[in-house]
Coordinates of C-alpha atoms in Angstrom, one line a residue:
Chain I
M177 CA 107.2 -12.9 -154.9
Q178 CA 110.2 -14.2 -156.8
G179 CA 110.8 -16.4 -159.8
P180 CA 109.0 -16.5 -163.1
Q181 CA 105.4 -16.5 -162.2
P182 CA 103.7 -17.4 -165.5
V183 CA 105.6 -20.7 -165.5
E184 CA 104.3 -21.5 -162.0
A185 CA 100.8 -20.8 -163.1
T186 CA 100.8 -23.1 -166.1
K187 CA 102.3 -25.8 -163.9
V188 CA 99.4 -25.7 -161.5
T189 CA 96.7 -25.7 -164.1
G190 CA 98.4 -28.5 -166.0
G191 CA 99.1 -30.6 -163.0
P192 CA 96.9 -33.1 -161.1
P193 CA 93.7 -31.7 -159.6
V194 CA 94.3 -29.6 -156.5
R195 CA 93.7 -31.5 -153.4
A196 CA 91.1 -29.9 -151.3
T197 CA 92.2 -29.2 -147.7
P198 CA 90.4 -31.1 -145.0
L199 CA 88.6 -28.0 -144.1
L200 CA 87.0 -27.6 -147.5
R201 CA 86.2 -31.2 -148.1
T202 CA 83.4 -31.2 -145.7
A203 CA 82.0 -27.9 -147.0
S204 CA 78.5 -29.0 -147.8
G205 CA 77.7 -30.8 -144.6
E206 CA 74.1 -30.4 -143.7
I207 CA 73.9 -33.7 -141.9
P208 CA 77.2 -33.5 -140.0
D209 CA 76.1 -30.0 -138.9
R210 CA 72.9 -31.4 -137.5
I211 CA 74.7 -34.3 -135.7
F212 CA 77.1 -31.8 -134.2
K213 CA 74.4 -29.5 -133.0
A214 CA 72.5 -32.5 -131.5
A215 CA 75.6 -33.8 -129.7
M216 CA 76.4 -30.4 -128.2
T217 CA 72.7 -29.9 -127.2
A218 CA 72.9 -33.3 -125.5
C219 CA 75.9 -32.1 -123.5
G220 CA 73.9 -29.0 -122.5
L221 CA 70.9 -31.1 -121.6
A222 CA 73.1 -33.3 -119.5
V223 CA 73.7 -30.3 -117.3
L224 CA 70.0 -29.9 -116.8
G225 CA 69.7 -33.7 -116.3
V226 CA 72.3 -33.7 -113.5
L227 CA 70.2 -31.1 -111.6
F228 CA 67.0 -33.2 -112.0
L229 CA 68.9 -36.3 -111.0
I230 CA 70.2 -34.6 -107.9
I231 CA 66.7 -33.4 -107.0
Y232 CA 65.2 -36.9 -107.7
E233 CA 67.8 -38.8 -105.7
L234 CA 67.3 -36.5 -102.8
V235 CA 63.5 -36.2 -102.8
N236 CA 62.7 -39.8 -103.4
P237 CA 64.5 -41.5 -100.5
S238 CA 63.7 -38.7 -98.0
A239 CA 60.0 -39.2 -98.5
L240 CA 60.0 -42.0 -95.9
S241 CA 61.3 -39.6 -93.2
W242 CA 59.1 -36.8 -94.4
H243 CA 55.9 -38.9 -94.1
K244 CA 56.9 -40.1 -90.6
F245 CA 58.0 -36.8 -89.0
G246 CA 56.7 -34.1 -91.4
F247 CA 57.8 -30.6 -90.6
K248 CA 58.5 -31.5 -87.0
F249 CA 61.7 -33.0 -88.3
F250 CA 63.2 -29.6 -88.5
M251 CA 61.9 -28.5 -85.1
D252 CA 62.8 -31.5 -83.0
S253 CA 66.2 -31.5 -81.2
G254 CA 66.4 -35.2 -80.4
W255 CA 68.8 -37.2 -82.6
D256 CA 68.9 -40.8 -81.4
P257 CA 69.4 -43.3 -84.3
V258 CA 69.2 -46.2 -81.9
N259 CA 65.7 -45.4 -80.9
Q260 CA 64.7 -44.2 -84.3
Q261 CA 64.3 -40.7 -83.0
F262 CA 65.3 -38.1 -85.6
G263 CA 65.2 -34.4 -85.2
A264 CA 67.4 -32.1 -87.3
L265 CA 67.3 -29.0 -85.2
P266 CA 70.8 -29.3 -83.6
F267 CA 72.4 -29.6 -87.0
I268 CA 70.4 -26.7 -88.4
Y269 CA 71.5 -24.7 -85.4
G270 CA 75.1 -25.7 -85.7
T271 CA 75.2 -24.9 -89.4
L272 CA 73.6 -21.5 -88.9
V273 CA 75.6 -20.5 -85.9
S274 CA 79.0 -21.5 -87.3
S275 CA 78.2 -19.7 -90.6
L276 CA 77.1 -16.6 -88.7
V277 CA 80.3 -16.6 -86.7
A278 CA 82.2 -17.0 -89.9
L279 CA 80.4 -14.1 -91.6
I280 CA 80.9 -11.8 -88.5
I281 CA 84.6 -12.3 -88.8
A282 CA 85.0 -12.5 -92.6
V283 CA 82.8 -9.7 -93.8
P284 CA 84.8 -6.7 -92.3
L285 CA 88.1 -8.4 -93.3
S286 CA 87.0 -9.1 -96.9
I287 CA 85.6 -5.6 -97.4
G288 CA 88.8 -4.2 -95.9
V289 CA 91.0 -6.2 -98.2
A290 CA 88.9 -5.4 -101.3
V291 CA 88.9 -1.7 -100.5
F292 CA 92.6 -1.7 -99.8
T293 CA 93.4 -3.5 -103.1
T294 CA 91.2 -1.4 -105.3
E295 CA 91.3 2.0 -103.8
M296 CA 94.3 2.4 -101.6
C297 CA 97.3 0.3 -102.4
P298 CA 99.9 1.2 -105.0
K299 CA 99.1 -0.2 -108.4
V300 CA 102.2 -2.5 -108.4
L301 CA 100.9 -4.3 -105.3
R302 CA 97.4 -4.8 -106.6
G303 CA 98.0 -8.0 -108.6
P304 CA 100.2 -9.8 -106.1
L305 CA 97.9 -9.0 -103.2
S306 CA 94.7 -10.3 -104.8
F307 CA 96.7 -13.3 -106.0
F308 CA 97.7 -14.2 -102.5
V309 CA 94.3 -13.7 -101.1
E310 CA 92.8 -15.9 -103.7
L311 CA 95.4 -18.5 -103.1
L312 CA 93.5 -19.1 -99.9
A313 CA 90.6 -20.4 -102.1
A314 CA 92.9 -22.9 -103.7
I315 CA 93.8 -24.8 -100.4
P316 CA 91.7 -28.0 -100.1
S317 CA 89.2 -28.0 -97.3
V318 CA 90.8 -31.1 -95.7
I319 CA 94.1 -29.2 -95.4
Y320 CA 92.3 -26.4 -93.6
G321 CA 91.0 -29.0 -91.3
L322 CA 94.4 -30.5 -90.7
W323 CA 95.9 -27.1 -89.9
A324 CA 93.0 -26.2 -87.7
I325 CA 93.3 -29.3 -85.6
F326 CA 97.0 -29.0 -85.0
V327 CA 97.6 -25.2 -85.0
L328 CA 94.4 -23.2 -84.6
V329 CA 92.7 -25.4 -81.9
P330 CA 95.7 -25.4 -79.5
L331 CA 96.1 -21.7 -80.1
L332 CA 92.5 -21.1 -79.2
S333 CA 92.4 -23.2 -76.1
K334 CA 95.7 -21.9 -74.8
Y335 CA 95.4 -18.1 -75.4
V336 CA 92.2 -17.0 -77.1
Q337 CA 89.5 -18.8 -75.2
P338 CA 90.9 -18.0 -71.7
F339 CA 91.1 -14.3 -72.7
L340 CA 87.6 -14.3 -74.1
S341 CA 86.1 -16.0 -71.1
T342 CA 87.6 -13.5 -68.7
T343 CA 86.7 -10.4 -70.7
L344 CA 83.5 -11.4 -72.5
G345 CA 82.4 -14.3 -70.3
W346 CA 79.4 -12.3 -69.0
T347 CA 77.7 -12.5 -72.4
G348 CA 77.3 -16.2 -71.9
L349 CA 78.7 -16.8 -75.4
F350 CA 82.2 -17.5 -74.1
T351 CA 81.8 -19.8 -71.2
G352 CA 82.8 -23.4 -70.4
P353 CA 86.0 -25.3 -70.5
P354 CA 88.4 -24.0 -73.2
Y355 CA 88.9 -27.2 -75.2
G356 CA 89.6 -25.3 -78.4
I357 CA 87.4 -27.6 -80.4
G358 CA 83.9 -26.4 -80.9
M359 CA 81.7 -23.8 -82.6
L360 CA 84.2 -21.0 -82.4
A361 CA 87.0 -23.0 -84.0
A362 CA 84.6 -24.0 -86.8
G363 CA 83.5 -20.4 -87.3
I364 CA 87.1 -19.1 -87.5
I365 CA 88.2 -21.7 -90.0
L366 CA 85.1 -21.1 -92.1
A367 CA 85.9 -17.4 -92.0
I368 CA 89.4 -17.9 -93.4
M369 CA 87.8 -20.1 -96.1
I370 CA 85.2 -17.6 -97.3
V371 CA 87.3 -14.4 -97.1
P372 CA 88.7 -15.0 -100.7
I373 CA 85.2 -15.5 -102.1
I374 CA 83.7 -12.4 -100.5
S375 CA 86.7 -10.2 -101.2
S376 CA 87.1 -11.2 -104.8
I377 CA 83.4 -10.5 -105.6
T378 CA 83.6 -7.2 -103.7
R379 CA 86.7 -6.2 -105.6
E380 CA 84.9 -7.1 -108.8
V381 CA 82.0 -4.9 -107.9
L382 CA 84.1 -2.0 -106.7
M383 CA 85.9 -2.0 -110.0
V384 CA 82.8 -1.5 -112.0
V385 CA 81.8 1.6 -110.0
P386 CA 82.3 4.4 -112.6
Q387 CA 85.4 6.5 -112.1
N388 CA 83.5 9.7 -112.3
Q389 CA 81.6 8.8 -109.1
R390 CA 85.0 8.9 -107.3
E391 CA 86.1 12.1 -109.0
G392 CA 82.8 13.8 -108.3
V393 CA 83.0 13.1 -104.6
L394 CA 86.7 14.1 -104.4
A395 CA 85.8 17.3 -106.2
L396 CA 83.4 18.2 -103.5
G397 CA 86.3 18.2 -101.1
A398 CA 86.0 14.8 -99.6
T399 CA 88.9 12.9 -98.1
R400 CA 89.8 9.6 -99.6
W401 CA 87.9 7.6 -97.0
E402 CA 84.8 9.8 -97.5
M403 CA 85.1 9.2 -101.2
I404 CA 85.2 5.5 -100.7
R405 CA 82.3 5.5 -98.3
V406 CA 80.1 7.8 -100.2
G407 CA 81.2 7.3 -103.8
V408 CA 82.2 3.7 -103.9
L409 CA 80.8 1.5 -101.1
R410 CA 77.3 3.1 -101.3
N411 CA 77.2 2.5 -105.0
A412 CA 78.3 -1.1 -104.7
R413 CA 76.1 -2.1 -101.8
A414 CA 73.9 -4.6 -103.7
G415 CA 76.9 -6.3 -105.2
I416 CA 78.8 -6.5 -101.9
L417 CA 75.7 -8.0 -100.3
G418 CA 75.7 -10.5 -103.1
G419 CA 79.3 -11.5 -102.4
I420 CA 78.5 -11.9 -98.7
I421 CA 75.6 -14.1 -99.5
L422 CA 77.8 -16.2 -101.8
G423 CA 80.2 -16.6 -99.0
L424 CA 77.4 -17.6 -96.8
G425 CA 76.4 -20.3 -99.3
R426 CA 79.9 -21.7 -99.3
A427 CA 80.0 -21.7 -95.5
L428 CA 76.7 -23.5 -95.1
G429 CA 77.8 -26.3 -97.3
E430 CA 81.4 -26.6 -96.2
T431 CA 82.0 -30.1 -94.8
M432 CA 85.5 -31.3 -94.0
A433 CA 87.2 -28.5 -92.2
V434 CA 84.1 -28.0 -90.0
T435 CA 83.7 -31.7 -89.3
M436 CA 87.3 -31.9 -88.1
V437 CA 87.1 -29.1 -85.5
I438 CA 83.4 -28.6 -84.5
G439 CA 83.4 -31.6 -82.1
N440 CA 80.4 -33.4 -83.6
N441 CA 78.0 -33.4 -80.8
P442 CA 74.3 -32.8 -81.6
Q443 CA 73.4 -30.3 -78.9
I444 CA 72.2 -26.7 -78.8
V445 CA 74.3 -24.7 -76.4
K446 CA 74.6 -21.0 -76.2
S447 CA 78.4 -20.9 -75.5
L448 CA 80.5 -20.9 -78.6
F449 CA 83.2 -22.9 -76.8
A450 CA 80.9 -25.9 -76.7
P451 CA 81.1 -28.6 -79.4
G452 CA 78.3 -28.6 -82.0
Y453 CA 77.3 -30.4 -85.2
T454 CA 76.4 -29.2 -88.7
M455 CA 74.1 -30.6 -91.4
A456 CA 77.1 -31.3 -93.7
S457 CA 79.1 -32.9 -90.9
V458 CA 76.4 -35.3 -89.8
L459 CA 76.2 -36.5 -93.4
A460 CA 80.0 -36.9 -93.6
N461 CA 80.2 -38.8 -90.3
E462 CA 77.1 -41.0 -90.3
F463 CA 75.9 -41.5 -93.9
S464 CA 78.2 -44.4 -94.8
E465 CA 77.4 -46.2 -91.5
A466 CA 73.7 -45.6 -91.4
T467 CA 71.7 -48.7 -91.0
G468 CA 68.0 -49.0 -91.5
D469 CA 65.8 -47.2 -94.0
M470 CA 64.6 -44.5 -91.6
Y471 CA 68.1 -43.5 -90.6
V472 CA 69.2 -43.2 -94.2
S473 CA 66.1 -41.4 -95.1
A474 CA 66.5 -38.9 -92.3
L475 CA 70.1 -38.2 -93.3
I476 CA 69.1 -37.7 -97.0
E477 CA 66.3 -35.3 -95.9
I478 CA 69.0 -33.3 -94.1
G479 CA 70.9 -33.4 -97.4
L480 CA 67.9 -32.2 -99.3
A481 CA 67.3 -29.3 -96.8
L482 CA 71.0 -28.3 -97.2
F483 CA 70.7 -28.5 -101.0
L484 CA 67.6 -26.3 -101.1
V485 CA 69.0 -23.7 -98.7
T486 CA 72.3 -23.4 -100.6
I487 CA 70.5 -23.1 -103.9
I488 CA 68.2 -20.4 -102.7
V489 CA 71.1 -18.5 -101.1
N490 CA 73.3 -18.8 -104.2
A491 CA 70.5 -17.7 -106.6
L492 CA 69.9 -14.7 -104.4
A493 CA 73.6 -13.9 -104.5
Q494 CA 73.8 -14.3 -108.2
V495 CA 70.9 -11.9 -108.8
L496 CA 72.4 -9.3 -106.5
V497 CA 75.8 -9.5 -108.1
W498 CA 74.2 -9.3 -111.6
T499 CA 72.4 -6.1 -110.7
V500 CA 75.7 -4.4 -110.2
T501 CA 78.0 -6.0 -112.8
R502 CA 75.1 -6.1 -115.3
G503 CA 75.3 -9.7 -116.4
Q504 CA 79.0 -10.0 -116.7
P505 CA 79.8 -13.1 -114.8
A506 CA 81.7 -12.5 -111.6
R507 CA 85.3 -13.6 -112.1
G508 CA 88.2 -13.7 -109.8
N509 CA 90.9 -12.0 -111.8
A510 CA 91.6 -8.3 -112.3
Chain W
M286 CA 96.1 33.9 -116.6
P287 CA 92.4 33.6 -115.8
D288 CA 92.8 29.9 -114.8
T289 CA 95.2 30.5 -111.9
A290 CA 93.2 33.4 -110.8
G291 CA 90.1 31.2 -110.6
S292 CA 91.9 28.5 -108.6
V293 CA 93.3 31.0 -106.2
A294 CA 89.8 32.3 -105.6
V295 CA 88.5 28.8 -105.0
Q296 CA 91.3 28.1 -102.5
Q297 CA 90.4 31.2 -100.6
T298 CA 86.8 30.2 -100.2
M299 CA 87.5 26.6 -99.4
R300 CA 87.7 25.5 -95.8
P301 CA 90.6 23.3 -94.9
I302 CA 89.8 19.7 -94.2
S303 CA 89.3 19.4 -90.5
L304 CA 91.7 17.5 -88.3
Y305 CA 88.9 15.0 -87.3
R306 CA 88.1 14.1 -90.9
R307 CA 91.8 13.7 -91.7
A308 CA 92.3 11.5 -88.7
V309 CA 89.3 9.3 -89.7
D310 CA 90.8 9.0 -93.2
R311 CA 94.2 7.9 -91.8
L312 CA 92.5 5.5 -89.4
M313 CA 90.4 3.8 -92.1
T314 CA 93.5 3.5 -94.3
A315 CA 95.4 1.9 -91.4
A316 CA 92.4 -0.4 -90.7
A317 CA 92.2 -1.6 -94.3
F318 CA 95.9 -2.3 -94.3
A319 CA 95.4 -4.2 -91.0
T320 CA 92.7 -6.4 -92.6
V321 CA 95.1 -7.3 -95.4
L322 CA 97.7 -8.4 -92.8
L323 CA 95.1 -10.3 -90.9
V324 CA 94.0 -12.2 -94.0
L325 CA 97.5 -13.0 -95.2
A326 CA 98.6 -14.2 -91.7
P327 CA 96.7 -17.5 -91.9
L328 CA 97.8 -18.0 -95.5
I329 CA 101.5 -17.7 -94.4
A330 CA 100.8 -19.8 -91.4
I331 CA 99.2 -22.6 -93.4
F332 CA 101.8 -22.8 -96.1
G333 CA 104.6 -22.4 -93.6
Y334 CA 103.3 -25.2 -91.4
L335 CA 102.6 -27.4 -94.4
L336 CA 106.2 -27.0 -95.7
Y337 CA 107.8 -27.3 -92.2
K338 CA 105.8 -30.4 -91.2
G339 CA 105.5 -31.9 -94.6
V340 CA 109.1 -31.7 -95.7
E341 CA 110.1 -33.2 -92.4
S342 CA 107.7 -36.1 -92.9
V343 CA 107.9 -37.0 -96.5
N344 CA 110.3 -39.9 -97.2
W345 CA 110.8 -42.7 -99.6
A346 CA 108.7 -45.2 -97.6
F347 CA 105.8 -42.7 -97.5
L348 CA 105.8 -42.5 -101.3
T349 CA 106.2 -46.2 -102.0
Q350 CA 104.6 -48.2 -99.3
I351 CA 101.0 -48.7 -98.4
P352 CA 99.6 -48.1 -94.8
K353 CA 100.8 -50.4 -92.0
P354 CA 98.2 -52.0 -89.7
E355 CA 96.7 -49.7 -87.1
G356 CA 99.1 -48.6 -84.4
E357 CA 102.2 -49.7 -86.2
A358 CA 104.7 -46.9 -87.2
G359 CA 105.9 -46.5 -90.8
G360 CA 104.2 -47.2 -94.0
G361 CA 103.0 -44.7 -96.5
M362 CA 100.3 -43.5 -98.8
A363 CA 101.4 -44.9 -102.2
N364 CA 98.0 -46.4 -102.7
G365 CA 96.4 -43.1 -101.9
I366 CA 98.5 -41.2 -104.4
V367 CA 97.8 -43.7 -107.2
G368 CA 94.1 -43.9 -106.1
S369 CA 93.7 -40.1 -106.3
M370 CA 95.3 -40.1 -109.8
I371 CA 92.9 -42.8 -110.9
I372 CA 89.8 -41.1 -109.5
L373 CA 90.8 -37.8 -110.9
S374 CA 91.5 -39.3 -114.4
V375 CA 88.0 -40.9 -114.3
A376 CA 86.5 -37.5 -113.3
S377 CA 88.3 -35.6 -116.0
L378 CA 87.5 -38.2 -118.7
I379 CA 83.8 -37.8 -117.9
G380 CA 83.6 -34.2 -116.9
V381 CA 85.8 -32.5 -119.5
P382 CA 83.9 -33.7 -122.7
F383 CA 80.5 -32.9 -121.2
G384 CA 81.6 -29.6 -119.8
V385 CA 83.2 -28.4 -123.0
G386 CA 80.3 -29.7 -125.1
A387 CA 77.8 -27.9 -122.9
G388 CA 80.0 -24.8 -123.2
I389 CA 80.0 -25.0 -127.0
Y390 CA 76.2 -25.4 -127.0
L391 CA 75.8 -22.3 -124.8
A392 CA 78.2 -20.2 -126.9
E393 CA 77.2 -21.3 -130.4
F394 CA 73.6 -22.3 -130.1
G395 CA 72.5 -21.1 -126.7
R396 CA 70.9 -17.7 -127.4
N397 CA 67.5 -19.0 -126.5
R398 CA 65.4 -20.1 -123.6
L399 CA 67.0 -23.5 -123.3
G400 CA 70.4 -21.8 -123.3
S401 CA 69.4 -19.5 -120.4
A402 CA 68.0 -22.4 -118.5
I403 CA 71.3 -24.4 -118.9
R404 CA 73.3 -21.3 -118.0
F405 CA 71.3 -20.8 -114.8
T406 CA 71.5 -24.5 -113.9
A407 CA 75.2 -24.5 -114.3
D408 CA 75.5 -21.6 -111.9
V409 CA 73.2 -23.3 -109.5
L410 CA 75.2 -26.6 -109.7
N411 CA 78.3 -24.7 -108.9
G412 CA 76.9 -23.9 -105.5
V413 CA 75.7 -27.4 -104.6
P414 CA 77.6 -28.5 -101.5
S415 CA 80.1 -31.3 -102.4
I416 CA 78.7 -33.6 -99.7
V417 CA 75.4 -33.5 -101.5
T418 CA 77.0 -34.5 -104.8
G419 CA 78.5 -37.5 -102.9
I420 CA 75.0 -38.6 -101.7
V421 CA 73.8 -38.5 -105.3
A422 CA 76.7 -40.5 -106.6
Y423 CA 76.1 -42.9 -103.8
A424 CA 72.4 -43.3 -104.7
I425 CA 73.1 -43.8 -108.4
L426 CA 76.2 -46.0 -108.4
V427 CA 77.2 -47.3 -104.9
R428 CA 73.8 -48.7 -104.0
R429 CA 73.9 -50.8 -107.1
S430 CA 77.5 -51.8 -107.5
G431 CA 79.3 -51.0 -104.3
F432 CA 82.0 -48.5 -103.3
S433 CA 84.3 -47.8 -106.2
A434 CA 86.8 -45.4 -107.8
L435 CA 84.3 -45.1 -110.6
A436 CA 81.6 -43.7 -108.2
G437 CA 84.2 -41.3 -106.8
G438 CA 85.1 -40.2 -110.3
V439 CA 81.5 -39.6 -111.2
A440 CA 80.9 -37.5 -108.1
L441 CA 83.9 -35.3 -108.9
A442 CA 82.9 -35.1 -112.6
I443 CA 79.5 -33.7 -111.6
M444 CA 81.4 -31.0 -109.7
M445 CA 83.7 -30.2 -112.6
V446 CA 81.1 -29.8 -115.3
P447 CA 79.6 -26.4 -114.3
T448 CA 82.9 -24.6 -114.0
I449 CA 84.1 -26.0 -117.3
T450 CA 80.9 -25.2 -119.0
R451 CA 80.8 -21.6 -118.0
T452 CA 84.5 -20.9 -118.7
T453 CA 84.3 -22.6 -122.1
E454 CA 81.3 -20.5 -123.0
E455 CA 83.0 -17.3 -121.9
M456 CA 86.2 -18.1 -123.8
L457 CA 84.3 -19.0 -127.0
L458 CA 82.4 -15.8 -126.9
L459 CA 85.7 -13.9 -126.7
V460 CA 86.6 -15.3 -130.2
P461 CA 85.9 -12.5 -132.7
Q462 CA 82.8 -13.1 -134.8
A463 CA 84.9 -12.1 -137.9
L464 CA 86.9 -15.3 -137.6
R465 CA 83.8 -17.4 -137.8
E466 CA 82.5 -15.4 -140.7
A467 CA 85.8 -15.8 -142.5
A468 CA 85.5 -19.5 -142.2
Y469 CA 81.8 -19.5 -143.3
G470 CA 82.8 -17.3 -146.2
L471 CA 85.3 -20.0 -147.3
G472 CA 82.5 -22.5 -147.4
V473 CA 83.5 -24.3 -144.2
S474 CA 80.7 -26.0 -142.5
R475 CA 79.5 -24.9 -139.1
W476 CA 80.7 -27.8 -137.0
R477 CA 84.1 -27.7 -138.6
T478 CA 84.3 -23.9 -138.0
T479 CA 83.4 -24.5 -134.4
L480 CA 85.9 -27.3 -133.8
S481 CA 88.8 -26.1 -135.9
I482 CA 88.6 -22.3 -135.7
T483 CA 86.6 -21.2 -132.7
L484 CA 87.5 -23.9 -130.2
R485 CA 91.1 -23.9 -131.3
T486 CA 91.5 -20.2 -130.9
A487 CA 90.0 -20.4 -127.4
T488 CA 91.9 -23.5 -126.4
S489 CA 94.3 -21.8 -124.0
G490 CA 91.5 -20.2 -122.0
I491 CA 89.4 -23.3 -122.0
I492 CA 92.3 -25.3 -120.6
T493 CA 92.7 -22.8 -117.9
G494 CA 89.1 -23.3 -117.0
I495 CA 89.5 -27.1 -117.0
M496 CA 92.6 -26.8 -114.7
L497 CA 90.6 -24.5 -112.4
A498 CA 87.9 -27.2 -112.1
F499 CA 90.5 -29.9 -111.7
A500 CA 92.3 -28.1 -108.9
R501 CA 89.0 -27.5 -107.2
V502 CA 88.0 -31.2 -107.1
A503 CA 91.5 -32.6 -106.6
G504 CA 91.4 -31.8 -102.9
E505 CA 87.8 -32.7 -102.4
T506 CA 87.2 -35.1 -99.6
A507 CA 83.5 -35.0 -98.8
P508 CA 82.1 -36.5 -102.0
L509 CA 84.6 -39.4 -101.8
L510 CA 83.6 -40.4 -98.3
F511 CA 80.9 -42.7 -99.4
T512 CA 81.8 -43.2 -103.0
A513 CA 85.5 -44.2 -103.2
L514 CA 85.4 -45.0 -99.5
G515 CA 89.1 -45.4 -99.1
N516 CA 91.2 -48.6 -98.9
E517 CA 94.2 -49.7 -96.8
F518 CA 95.5 -51.7 -99.7
W519 CA 95.9 -51.4 -103.4
S520 CA 92.5 -51.5 -105.0
G521 CA 93.7 -53.1 -108.3
R522 CA 96.2 -55.9 -108.9
L523 CA 99.7 -54.6 -109.5
P524 CA 101.6 -55.7 -112.6
W525 CA 104.3 -57.5 -110.5
D526 CA 101.7 -59.1 -108.3
S527 CA 99.7 -60.3 -111.2
H528 CA 102.8 -61.8 -112.7
W529 CA 103.3 -63.7 -109.4
H530 CA 99.8 -65.0 -109.3
S531 CA 99.6 -65.3 -113.1
Q532 CA 96.4 -63.3 -113.1
P533 CA 95.8 -60.2 -115.2
W534 CA 96.6 -56.8 -113.6
T535 CA 93.7 -54.4 -113.0
L536 CA 93.2 -50.8 -112.1
G537 CA 90.4 -51.8 -109.7
L538 CA 87.9 -49.2 -110.9
N539 CA 85.1 -51.2 -109.3
Q540 CA 86.8 -51.5 -105.9
P541 CA 86.9 -49.3 -102.9
T542 CA 89.9 -47.0 -103.6
A543 CA 92.2 -45.0 -101.4
A544 CA 92.6 -41.3 -102.1
L545 CA 95.0 -38.8 -100.6
P546 CA 92.4 -36.4 -99.2
L547 CA 90.6 -39.4 -97.5
Q548 CA 93.8 -40.6 -96.0
I549 CA 94.7 -37.1 -94.7
Y550 CA 91.3 -36.8 -93.1
K551 CA 91.5 -40.3 -91.5
Y552 CA 95.0 -39.8 -90.2
A553 CA 94.5 -36.2 -89.0
T554 CA 91.6 -37.4 -86.8
S555 CA 93.4 -40.5 -85.5
P556 CA 95.1 -40.7 -82.1
Y557 CA 98.6 -41.7 -83.3
D558 CA 101.5 -39.3 -83.7
D559 CA 103.0 -41.2 -86.6
L560 CA 99.8 -40.9 -88.5
H561 CA 99.6 -37.2 -87.8
R562 CA 103.1 -36.9 -89.3
Q563 CA 101.9 -38.8 -92.4
A564 CA 98.8 -36.6 -92.7
W565 CA 101.1 -33.5 -93.0
A566 CA 103.2 -35.4 -95.5
G567 CA 100.1 -36.3 -97.5
A568 CA 98.9 -32.7 -97.4
L569 CA 102.2 -31.5 -98.9
V570 CA 102.2 -34.2 -101.5
L571 CA 98.5 -33.3 -102.4
I572 CA 99.4 -29.7 -102.9
I573 CA 102.4 -30.5 -104.9
L574 CA 100.4 -32.9 -107.1
I575 CA 97.8 -30.3 -107.8
V576 CA 100.3 -27.5 -108.6
T577 CA 102.4 -29.9 -110.8
A578 CA 99.4 -31.1 -112.7
V579 CA 98.1 -27.6 -113.3
S580 CA 101.4 -26.1 -114.3
A581 CA 102.3 -29.1 -116.5
V582 CA 99.1 -28.8 -118.5
R583 CA 99.5 -25.1 -118.8
Y584 CA 103.1 -25.4 -119.9
A585 CA 102.1 -28.1 -122.5
V586 CA 99.4 -25.8 -123.9
R587 CA 101.7 -22.9 -124.1
R588 CA 104.4 -24.9 -125.8
G589 CA 102.2 -27.1 -127.9
S590 CA 100.6 -26.6 -131.3
F591 CA 97.7 -24.6 -130.0
G592 CA 99.5 -21.6 -128.7
A593 CA 96.7 -19.4 -129.9
A594 CA 96.6 -17.0 -127.1

């Protein structure tokens, strides 16, 4: 402090009354506090409201179809809007099979990536590697679809499918004309899309495995891989499973990329080369053109089923991840 | 020294790691590395193709003209670019206040049953397939007042809220309790503390959450299919057109509106080569728009008055 302080002091006391800063002016605000709390609570309640709105808007219009077809709706494989015949089985089949193919491809890849980035690679590479993998999650679904149509599908029909049908054709899974478009293409593009989800959750879970578990196993004379298998992966099982189920949830609901490559044909065929149809794709393709109450109602019932399945799947995943990370929300960054 | 003596003794009793176990270790390391390459390959392929095809196809006409009639070459996606901006603005205007508000509720008042219920609901909403959100927006808005940019914006807003809510909550909880107590100690009321101290300290993190949500919905196509619907023309009336017809210009919020992702989808699945070219150009423009919007906001936050973090 510099200058003659006593003079300053007298100046202040003798001057005009000190202007309260805006912060202090509202110091005794019982009523504004209540209003603020009410407004924020309203925002919070809006989140609940949206969920109820979604449920209401799905349940209410689908009642018509539910009353007419009942549970048979999900067992019947005939989808013929012209003759008012609605059975959702081909779509359920398509959704499940394409997601299953995606999981079979994506799970080993994602776990491999997560293990490599947390346990094996030099520390310098960790950040950039996980950044690049998570960049995959930032690409819009329609761009995946675009790429799949013009790059992946030709690649499949020219090289991959002929190879698969000569080597694994006897399984019956890889037969038929190699058009490229079909269940296999949908599964592969879904796999690329869910790898970042599964691998980031897995990485998260691996990182909360206590360091002394690793040290303990290494001290017993294990190699690095044995340490990872026994000390890390076994401890993180539940969380990894949670990540896989979260990826499944994403795959089940994914719409655009799948719609663009699956072929959109409501049929149930064993071969993965054949075109199929998923619950999300039929909504994307037919909802805006649906005429007649029953048609719309049947489509919304498919939407409701999709909604319920993804909610159950996601809740399950959430619980599994929580058991490992103990309530810390799973986040993508290191 | 006793220490070295001990370790020598251990080494003598320890069996060397067998060749088989060492081979498995190497093999698994190689396999893990291979998975990284396999995952990065499509990433490089997608971005490479996007750049290669997109740069080749973007031109002035693409950025300034609207689509030509079916089968005719040329034209562009100017209406889609503007339409996307309008829809995303509507979504942000609705989604951000609600999301941040709900986040404030959870962080400041939400240590109770209602708070847990909202937290769980937000997590559940995060997993709702986007196409289902589209159906709901259709049921609420489109059935009453027709396809519109507003309906599209609402659908995207519903998707933004859960992400913003959860990140806002997390960021507010990171603000040290001592800061709040200091404000209370000075006699500052609770709402003022929350807005001017807590929220402001956490601004940078909250904006990151908002941009995360924005980037996620910016490329969404499925919820727009039967809300914004798409449009081959301008949905509003342009300033120069309105001057010509001496009618007021409009944004056309209540009209079917073109959006980049919708155009990309439509063109990619069309049979014309020129439209395929435009789909790639659209994809490149979409990615650039998202990246620009996100980095511009983050830059502004870092530069601006609230550089708290």
